[in-house]
Amino acid sequence: MRTESPNHLSRGQAGKWDPKGPLLTLPPDERLDLPAIFGNARPVELEIGTGKGTFLLARAAARPEVNFIGIEYARAYALYAADRFRRHGLANVRVIHADASSVLAGLTDGSLIRLHVYFPDPWPKRKHQRRRLIQPQFVDQARRVLSPGGLLLVVTDHRDYFRQIEAVLAEAKGLVKIAFPKMADADGQIVGTNFERKYIAQGRALFSLARMKYC
Ligand SMILES: C[S@@+](CC[C@H](N)C(=O)[O-])C[C@H]1O[C@@H](n2cnc3c(N)ncnc32)[C@H](O)[C@@H]1O
């Protein structure tokens, strides 16, 4: 694994953002040594599809006793989020520029206390739906990397995808349904991501679920 320096950026990006520090890249399926990444063995929460980093920024600032990892495969967003974390001087958050499935595969069993998935791409066209993140294989990995008592948390605005997620989770062993924990400070928000704020402003219905690993 390496920390990206501005030398790895295109000329335009290097001038615009300085992601030095919080941005990591890793070869596919590389094993992730979380204590080595953070320099301590504090509990870790991971968000898939960090986007601009708004959720992690607020959560990492509010919980310095916890470490946070964001995974984002759109390079521009990964750079943007990393730069925000650096500017806020947050030592407990990193962004990995990679596909979520390869990062999860590199985590040891039971290494996360929370796995956040907020507004995963819904791929609405039928022929694209196999690209959806939350499938049986993903749920198996999620359960493996969560510690006992750890939480899988999902929010989406897409009713059809939500039904599919519930159906996949209904078949999964070792995960029990729980109430969604309170996380956002602002009234009416569930988690406080950019997409959530946008969809609330548009008056869209939102769907959330939480599962706890019990074995
Ligand atoms: C709809 S956006 C939501 C962003 C953010 N969670 C929010 O609520 O504002 C979905 C994000 O997930 C990222 N993403 C989708 N699939 C991914 C994957 N397999 N691995 C990493 N990032 C992914 C996309 O690049 C995009 O930034």
CSV table of C-alpha atoms and ligand atoms in Angstrom, one decimal, residues 47-51 71-74 77 98-101 118-121 133 193-196, ligand 1:
chain,number,residue,atom,x,y,z
A,47,GLU,CA,-17.9,3.7,4.6
A,48,ILE,CA,-18.4,2.4,1.1
A,49,GLY,CA,-19.0,5.1,-1.6
A,50,THR,CA,-17.7,8.1,0.4
A,51,GLY,CA,-18.4,10.6,-2.3
A,71,ILE,CA,-13.7,3.7,0.1
A,72,GLU,CA,-14.4,5.6,-3.1
A,73,TYR,CA,-13.7,4.4,-6.6
A,74,ALA,CA,-14.2,7.7,-8.4
A,77,TYR,CA,-14.2,12.2,-5.2
A,98,ALA,CA,-10.3,1.5,-4.8
A,99,ASP,CA,-13.3,-0.7,-5.5
A,100,ALA,CA,-15.1,-1.8,-2.3
A,101,SER,CA,-15.0,-5.5,-3.0
A,118,TYR,CA,-25.3,5.3,2.0
A,119,PHE,CA,-27.0,5.8,-1.3
A,120,PRO,CA,-25.2,3.0,-3.2
A,121,ASP,CA,-25.6,3.4,-7.0
A,133,LEU,CA,-23.1,-3.5,-4.7
A,193,THR,CA,-24.5,12.7,3.5
A,194,ASN,CA,-24.6,15.0,0.4
A,195,PHE,CA,-27.1,12.7,-1.4
A,196,GLU,CA,-29.3,12.5,1.6
B,1,LIG,C1,-24.7,8.0,-5.2
B,1,LIG,S1,-23.1,8.3,-4.6
B,1,LIG,C2,-23.4,8.5,-2.9
B,1,LIG,C3,-22.2,9.3,-2.2
B,1,LIG,C4,-22.4,9.4,-0.7
B,1,LIG,N1,-22.5,8.2,0.0
B,1,LIG,C5,-23.6,10.3,-0.4
B,1,LIG,O1,-24.6,9.7,0.1
B,1,LIG,O2,-23.5,11.5,-0.7
B,1,LIG,C6,-22.4,6.7,-4.7
B,1,LIG,C7,-20.9,6.8,-4.5
B,1,LIG,O3,-20.4,5.5,-4.4
B,1,LIG,C8,-19.2,5.3,-5.2
B,1,LIG,N2,-19.1,3.9,-5.4
B,1,LIG,C9,-20.1,3.1,-6.1
B,1,LIG,N3,-19.7,1.8,-6.1
B,1,LIG,C10,-18.5,1.7,-5.5
B,1,LIG,C11,-17.6,0.7,-5.2
B,1,LIG,N4,-17.9,-0.6,-5.6
B,1,LIG,N5,-16.5,0.9,-4.6
B,1,LIG,C12,-16.2,2.2,-4.2
B,1,LIG,N6,-17.0,3.3,-4.4
B,1,LIG,C13,-18.1,3.0,-5.1
B,1,LIG,C14,-19.5,6.2,-6.4
B,1,LIG,O4,-18.3,6.6,-7.0
B,1,LIG,C15,-20.2,7.4,-5.7
B,1,LIG,O5,-19.3,8.4,-5.3
